[in-house]
Tab-separated table of C-alpha atoms in Angstrom:
chain	number	residue	atom	x	y	z
A	1	MET	CA	128.074	118.744	103.444
A	2	SER	CA	126.145	118.733	106.712
A	3	ILE	CA	122.411	118.796	106.032
A	4	LYS	CA	120.389	121.495	107.734
A	5	TRP	CA	116.820	120.264	107.594
A	6	THR	CA	115.270	123.699	107.358
A	7	GLY	CA	113.782	125.952	104.726
A	8	VAL	CA	111.976	125.337	101.460
A	9	MET	CA	113.261	122.440	99.358
A	10	PRO	CA	111.604	122.189	95.943
A	11	ALA	CA	110.598	118.765	94.700
A	12	ILE	CA	111.431	119.688	91.140
A	13	THR	CA	109.518	118.705	88.038
A	14	THR	CA	111.375	116.959	85.231
A	15	PRO	CA	111.232	118.988	82.000
A	16	PHE	CA	110.993	117.281	78.645
A	17	ASN	CA	112.028	118.278	75.143
A	18	ALA	CA	109.606	118.031	72.220
A	19	ASP	CA	110.629	114.387	71.739
A	20	TYR	CA	110.045	113.728	75.485
A	21	SER	CA	113.691	113.254	76.256
A	22	VAL	CA	114.847	114.962	79.445
A	23	ASP	CA	115.708	118.647	78.992
A	24	HIS	CA	118.909	118.908	81.016
A	25	GLY	CA	119.530	122.492	79.933
A	26	PHE	CA	116.326	123.648	81.543
A	27	ILE	CA	116.952	121.595	84.682
A	28	ARG	CA	120.201	123.505	85.157
A	29	GLN	CA	118.508	126.883	84.597
A	30	HIS	CA	115.541	126.026	86.816
A	31	VAL	CA	117.440	124.762	89.862
A	32	GLN	CA	119.828	127.702	89.776
A	33	TRP	CA	116.828	130.068	89.701
A	34	LEU	CA	115.250	128.246	92.638
A	35	VAL	CA	118.438	128.531	94.687
A	36	GLU	CA	118.819	132.216	93.791
A	37	ASN	CA	115.299	132.759	95.129
A	38	GLY	CA	115.954	131.218	98.527
A	39	SER	CA	115.511	127.472	98.210
A	40	THR	CA	117.591	125.517	100.735
A	41	GLY	CA	117.771	122.181	98.922
A	42	ILE	CA	116.785	120.499	95.651
A	43	VAL	CA	114.830	117.225	95.491
A	44	PRO	CA	114.885	115.646	92.003
A	45	CYS	CA	113.312	112.381	90.815
A	46	GLY	CA	110.392	112.381	93.248
A	47	SER	CA	106.690	111.957	92.597
A	48	LEU	CA	106.377	115.435	91.098
A	49	GLY	CA	109.498	114.704	89.077
A	50	GLU	CA	107.659	111.841	87.330
A	51	GLY	CA	110.152	109.394	88.743
A	52	ALA	CA	107.925	106.468	87.824
A	53	THR	CA	108.340	107.222	84.100
A	54	LEU	CA	112.086	107.829	84.197
A	55	THR	CA	114.509	104.975	83.623
A	56	SER	CA	117.241	104.376	86.160
A	57	GLU	CA	119.747	105.806	83.690
A	58	GLU	CA	117.649	108.950	83.268
A	59	LYS	CA	117.323	109.397	87.027
A	60	ILE	CA	121.076	109.124	87.448
A	61	ALA	CA	121.585	111.661	84.639
A	62	VAL	CA	119.124	114.085	86.280
A	63	MET	CA	120.936	113.738	89.610
A	64	LYS	CA	124.235	114.531	87.908
A	65	THR	CA	122.844	117.623	86.206
A	66	VAL	CA	121.410	118.975	89.451
A	67	VAL	CA	124.635	118.333	91.392
A	68	ASP	CA	126.678	120.013	88.665
A	69	ALA	CA	124.283	122.970	88.562
A	70	VAL	CA	124.135	123.807	92.281
A	71	GLY	CA	127.477	122.515	93.493
A	72	ASP	CA	127.716	122.898	97.248
A	73	LYS	CA	125.318	125.862	97.463
A	74	VAL	CA	122.505	123.646	98.723
A	75	PRO	CA	122.109	119.899	99.287
A	76	VAL	CA	120.781	117.679	96.502
A	77	ILE	CA	118.430	115.046	97.908
A	78	PRO	CA	117.149	112.754	95.133
A	79	GLY	CA	114.081	110.608	95.487
A	80	ILE	CA	115.046	106.939	95.654
A	81	ALA	CA	112.124	104.865	94.434
A	82	ALA	CA	111.969	101.806	92.242
A	83	LEU	CA	109.985	98.687	91.504
A	84	SER	CA	112.511	96.546	93.371
A	85	THR	CA	114.733	96.956	96.393
A	86	ARG	CA	117.729	95.980	94.262
A	87	GLU	CA	117.113	98.850	91.853
A	88	ALA	CA	116.540	101.299	94.716
A	89	VAL	CA	119.879	100.288	96.262
A	90	HIS	CA	121.559	100.808	92.883
A	91	LEU	CA	120.072	104.310	92.600
A	92	ALA	CA	121.131	105.174	96.143
A	93	GLN	CA	124.705	104.100	95.492
A	94	ALA	CA	124.775	106.017	92.199
A	95	ALA	CA	123.524	109.128	94.015
A	96	GLU	CA	126.353	108.841	96.508
A	97	ASP	CA	128.920	108.384	93.736
A	98	LEU	CA	127.614	111.502	91.944
A	99	GLY	CA	128.002	113.713	94.991
A	100	CYS	CA	124.399	113.945	96.162
A	101	HIS	CA	124.167	114.959	99.794
A	102	ALA	CA	121.276	112.849	101.135
A	103	LEU	CA	118.581	110.435	99.968
A	104	MET	CA	114.809	110.772	100.048
A	105	ILE	CA	113.810	107.136	100.556
A	106	LEU	CA	110.423	105.996	99.292
A	107	PRO	CA	108.630	102.675	99.552
A	108	PRO	CA	108.707	100.649	96.334
A	109	TYR	CA	106.451	101.560	93.447
A	110	VAL	CA	103.387	99.364	92.852
A	111	TYR	CA	104.049	96.654	95.444
A	112	SER	CA	102.788	97.629	98.868
A	113	SER	CA	102.620	95.020	101.577
A	114	ASP	CA	103.044	94.621	105.326
A	115	TRP	CA	105.360	96.343	107.763
A	116	ARG	CA	107.939	93.530	107.722
A	117	GLU	CA	108.534	93.882	103.990
A	118	MET	CA	108.345	97.670	103.848
A	119	ARG	CA	110.674	97.952	106.832
A	120	GLN	CA	113.243	95.698	105.175
A	121	HIS	CA	113.111	97.777	102.000
A	122	ILE	CA	113.834	100.996	103.901
A	123	VAL	CA	116.623	99.333	105.918
A	124	SER	CA	118.268	97.974	102.761
A	125	VAL	CA	118.279	101.340	100.990
A	126	ALA	CA	119.320	103.342	104.062
A	127	GLN	CA	122.256	101.041	104.773
A	128	ALA	CA	123.465	100.951	101.158
A	129	THR	CA	125.388	104.234	101.461
A	130	ALA	CA	126.894	106.574	104.027
A	131	LEU	CA	124.462	109.340	103.057
A	132	PRO	CA	121.847	110.651	105.490
A	133	GLY	CA	118.308	109.573	104.758
A	134	LEU	CA	114.971	111.362	104.575
A	135	LEU	CA	112.046	108.961	104.971
A	136	TYR	CA	109.152	109.862	102.671
A	137	ASN	CA	105.739	108.890	104.016
A	138	ASN	CA	103.040	109.355	101.379
A	139	PRO	CA	100.278	106.778	101.882
A	140	VAL	CA	97.965	108.597	99.479
A	141	ALA	CA	100.311	108.001	96.546
A	142	TYR	CA	102.172	104.839	97.543
A	143	LYS	CA	99.582	102.946	99.630
A	144	THR	CA	102.209	102.363	102.307
A	145	ASP	CA	101.656	104.257	105.533
A	146	PHE	CA	104.523	104.484	107.993
A	147	SER	CA	102.833	105.090	111.326
A	148	PRO	CA	104.504	107.238	113.999
A	149	ALA	CA	105.366	104.056	115.916
A	150	GLN	CA	106.986	102.497	112.838
A	151	ILE	CA	108.918	105.690	112.100
A	152	ALA	CA	110.152	105.672	115.691
A	153	GLU	CA	111.304	102.064	115.254
A	154	LEU	CA	113.258	102.983	112.102
A	155	ALA	CA	114.784	105.979	113.880
A	156	ARG	CA	116.025	103.739	116.692
A	157	GLU	CA	117.533	101.201	114.291
A	158	LEU	CA	118.930	103.449	111.581
A	159	PRO	CA	121.139	106.383	112.549
A	160	GLN	CA	121.274	107.203	108.836
A	161	ILE	CA	117.642	108.364	108.930
A	162	GLN	CA	117.742	112.012	109.924
A	163	ALA	CA	114.383	113.355	108.821
A	164	VAL	CA	110.827	112.549	107.735
A	165	LYS	CA	108.843	114.081	104.902
A	166	GLU	CA	105.296	113.672	106.181
A	167	SER	CA	102.734	113.683	103.350
A	168	SER	CA	99.809	111.840	104.880
A	169	THR	CA	97.826	115.144	104.674
A	170	ASP	CA	97.204	114.876	108.432
A	171	ALA	CA	99.023	117.581	110.393
A	172	ARG	CA	98.445	115.545	113.564
A	173	ARG	CA	101.035	113.070	112.318
A	174	VAL	CA	103.765	115.633	112.973
A	175	THR	CA	102.821	115.886	116.628
A	176	GLY	CA	102.391	112.108	116.811
A	177	ILE	CA	105.917	111.510	115.527
A	178	ARG	CA	107.349	114.206	117.778
A	179	GLU	CA	105.646	112.643	120.786
A	180	LEU	CA	107.450	109.343	120.207
A	181	ILE	CA	110.894	110.494	119.105
A	182	GLY	CA	111.333	114.012	120.484
A	183	ASN	CA	113.985	115.812	118.453
A	184	ARG	CA	115.633	112.647	117.105
A	185	LEU	CA	114.308	113.356	113.584
A	186	ALA	CA	113.741	116.610	111.737
A	187	LEU	CA	110.169	116.756	110.520
A	188	GLY	CA	109.062	118.235	107.238
A	189	VAL	CA	105.800	118.999	105.471
A	190	GLY	CA	105.395	117.307	102.103
A	191	VAL	CA	101.915	118.568	101.225
A	192	ASP	CA	101.693	122.093	99.846
A	193	ASP	CA	98.453	123.172	101.515
A	194	CYS	CA	99.434	122.023	105.010
A	195	LEU	CA	102.514	124.170	105.540
A	196	VAL	CA	101.275	126.582	108.197
A	197	GLU	CA	99.507	123.836	110.119
A	198	GLY	CA	102.580	121.620	109.904
A	199	VAL	CA	104.908	124.326	111.196
A	200	ASP	CA	102.540	124.999	114.086
A	201	ALA	CA	102.754	121.284	114.903
A	202	GLY	CA	106.562	121.320	114.881
A	203	ALA	CA	107.689	120.829	111.262
A	204	GLN	CA	111.033	122.390	110.384
A	205	PHE	CA	111.195	122.197	106.592
A	206	TRP	CA	108.914	122.121	103.556
A	207	ILE	CA	109.393	119.974	100.467
A	208	ALA	CA	107.074	121.841	98.150
A	209	GLY	CA	105.596	121.695	94.645
A	210	LEU	CA	104.248	125.114	93.636
A	211	VAL	CA	107.620	126.540	94.615
A	212	ASN	CA	108.663	125.415	91.115
A	213	ALA	CA	106.757	128.447	89.817
A	214	PHE	CA	106.574	130.693	92.899
A	215	PRO	CA	109.799	130.422	94.913
A	216	LYS	CA	109.728	133.923	96.439
A	217	GLU	CA	106.199	133.495	97.744
A	218	SER	CA	106.959	130.005	99.050
A	219	VAL	CA	110.044	131.152	100.931
A	220	ALA	CA	108.219	134.179	102.365
A	221	LEU	CA	105.322	132.005	103.547
A	222	TYR	CA	107.677	129.520	105.204
A	223	ASN	CA	109.711	132.250	106.875
A	224	TYR	CA	106.664	134.018	108.289
A	225	ALA	CA	105.265	130.711	109.560
A	226	MET	CA	108.537	129.768	111.239
A	227	GLN	CA	108.884	133.226	112.778
A	228	GLY	CA	105.381	133.033	114.245
A	229	LYS	CA	104.243	136.047	112.240
A	230	LYS	CA	100.686	134.816	111.897
A	231	GLU	CA	99.157	137.842	110.215
A	232	GLU	CA	101.841	138.031	107.534
A	233	ALA	CA	101.817	134.246	107.012
A	234	PHE	CA	98.066	134.036	106.580
A	235	ALA	CA	98.004	137.005	104.222
A	236	ILE	CA	100.207	135.007	101.829
A	237	TYR	CA	98.530	131.691	102.674
A	238	ARG	CA	95.062	132.954	101.778
A	239	TRP	CA	96.359	134.180	98.444
A	240	PHE	CA	98.412	131.025	97.804
A	241	LEU	CA	95.990	128.284	98.901
A	242	PRO	CA	94.036	127.902	95.622
A	243	LEU	CA	97.370	127.256	93.900
A	244	LEU	CA	98.770	125.094	96.684
A	245	ARG	CA	95.726	122.833	96.496
A	246	LEU	CA	96.764	121.901	92.954
A	247	ASP	CA	99.478	119.814	94.627
A	248	THR	CA	97.007	117.515	96.383
A	249	VAL	CA	95.087	115.915	93.489
A	250	VAL	CA	95.817	113.059	91.090
A	251	LYS	CA	96.892	115.342	88.224
A	252	PHE	CA	99.173	117.470	90.355
A	253	VAL	CA	102.089	116.989	87.949
A	254	GLN	CA	100.126	118.271	84.951
A	255	LEU	CA	98.703	121.167	86.965
A	256	ILE	CA	102.028	122.341	88.375
A	257	LYS	CA	103.767	122.030	85.021
A	258	LEU	CA	101.004	124.089	83.405
A	259	VAL	CA	101.446	126.777	86.049
A	260	GLN	CA	105.203	126.750	85.435
A	261	GLN	CA	104.623	127.214	81.715
A	262	GLU	CA	102.261	130.129	82.233
A	263	VAL	CA	104.720	132.002	84.466
A	264	GLY	CA	107.523	131.425	81.962
A	265	MET	CA	109.466	128.828	83.914
A	266	GLY	CA	108.874	125.485	82.237
A	267	HIS	CA	106.645	123.564	79.837
A	268	GLU	CA	103.495	121.554	80.381
A	269	ARG	CA	104.810	118.420	78.634
A	270	VAL	CA	104.351	115.232	80.663
A	271	ARG	CA	105.163	111.627	79.891
A	272	ALA	CA	102.441	109.072	79.243
A	273	PRO	CA	100.375	107.687	80.803
A	274	ARG	CA	99.926	111.298	81.916
A	275	LEU	CA	98.534	113.609	79.269
A	276	GLU	CA	98.503	117.388	79.115
A	277	LEU	CA	95.362	118.985	80.483
A	278	THR	CA	92.568	119.955	78.098
A	279	GLY	CA	89.116	121.515	78.141
A	280	ALA	CA	87.421	122.576	81.348
A	281	GLU	CA	90.115	120.964	83.503
A	282	ARG	CA	92.819	123.101	81.929
A	283	GLU	CA	90.707	126.244	81.970
A	284	SER	CA	89.932	125.786	85.659
A	285	CYS	CA	93.647	125.723	86.458
A	286	LEU	CA	94.272	128.787	84.310
A	287	ASN	CA	91.449	130.670	86.031
A	288	ILE	CA	93.004	129.935	89.426
A	289	LEU	CA	96.336	131.174	88.136
A	290	ARG	CA	94.860	134.319	86.544
A	291	THR	CA	93.198	135.256	89.817
A	292	ALA	CA	96.414	134.647	91.706
A	293	MET	CA	98.498	136.706	89.292
A	294	ALA	CA	96.018	139.581	89.449
A	295	ASN	CA	96.375	139.669	93.236
A	296	ARG	CA	100.005	138.633	93.629
A	297	PRO	CA	101.448	140.015	96.872
A	298	ALA	CA	104.305	142.478	96.762
A	299	LEU	CA	107.346	140.979	98.498
């Protein structure tokens, strides 16, 4: 499958049963619902998918479920992150064997060092398969920041890298990357509350979080932004922003899963060390959601 780096690609949450095993039945239902509502790709096993608390075997099983559920309707682009480069290479090769269509390549968990080491990690994973690669830059979460110049260097060396998910929270990064590489890489927004700004700067796709609960609104917002329909885009954006900002804080997984539960598309269970929200923190999220639901735009 040729990857078209456009549209809204949900970074899906990983649902858990009451015993905290992975709920593969709901994964199948959820990703099919997302595709039916206009999603153009599915990204399992990322940060929002609690990849750090899934074993390699569980990640591979999640990939298989998603591939089986969506077939060739949209590309499946799993997050490839691990404590070691060896494990990341293993996951990449397993993804290829399962029929995934591309790889979202992350720096290693926990260990974050200099450019020489991080560069070698990305090169090793990208060259481990024939699949196209999406470089994930998220310095807030992973403490590794791929600068525009470093991304340009990787683009020159690795034809496998086709796109960048830019999650530095700085929309200027999109223009900075574009300045150095032109159209060599497709650029995507990886922060929920920077979509309109990112598109204005030249981003072509959106790997989103709140789309897990609000796919129609997410797709409409993206389409209006890409079409340059400012008034329509900002009408949705103003309504959506309090929810989208839930994606940019430490407990974004708990918050998004709670929202999913409240709209009837998921459960708030998370794996330790995360804990379900309680008290004022939980009520604050519910108040944001109640306000949003009371003013939900007609699409």
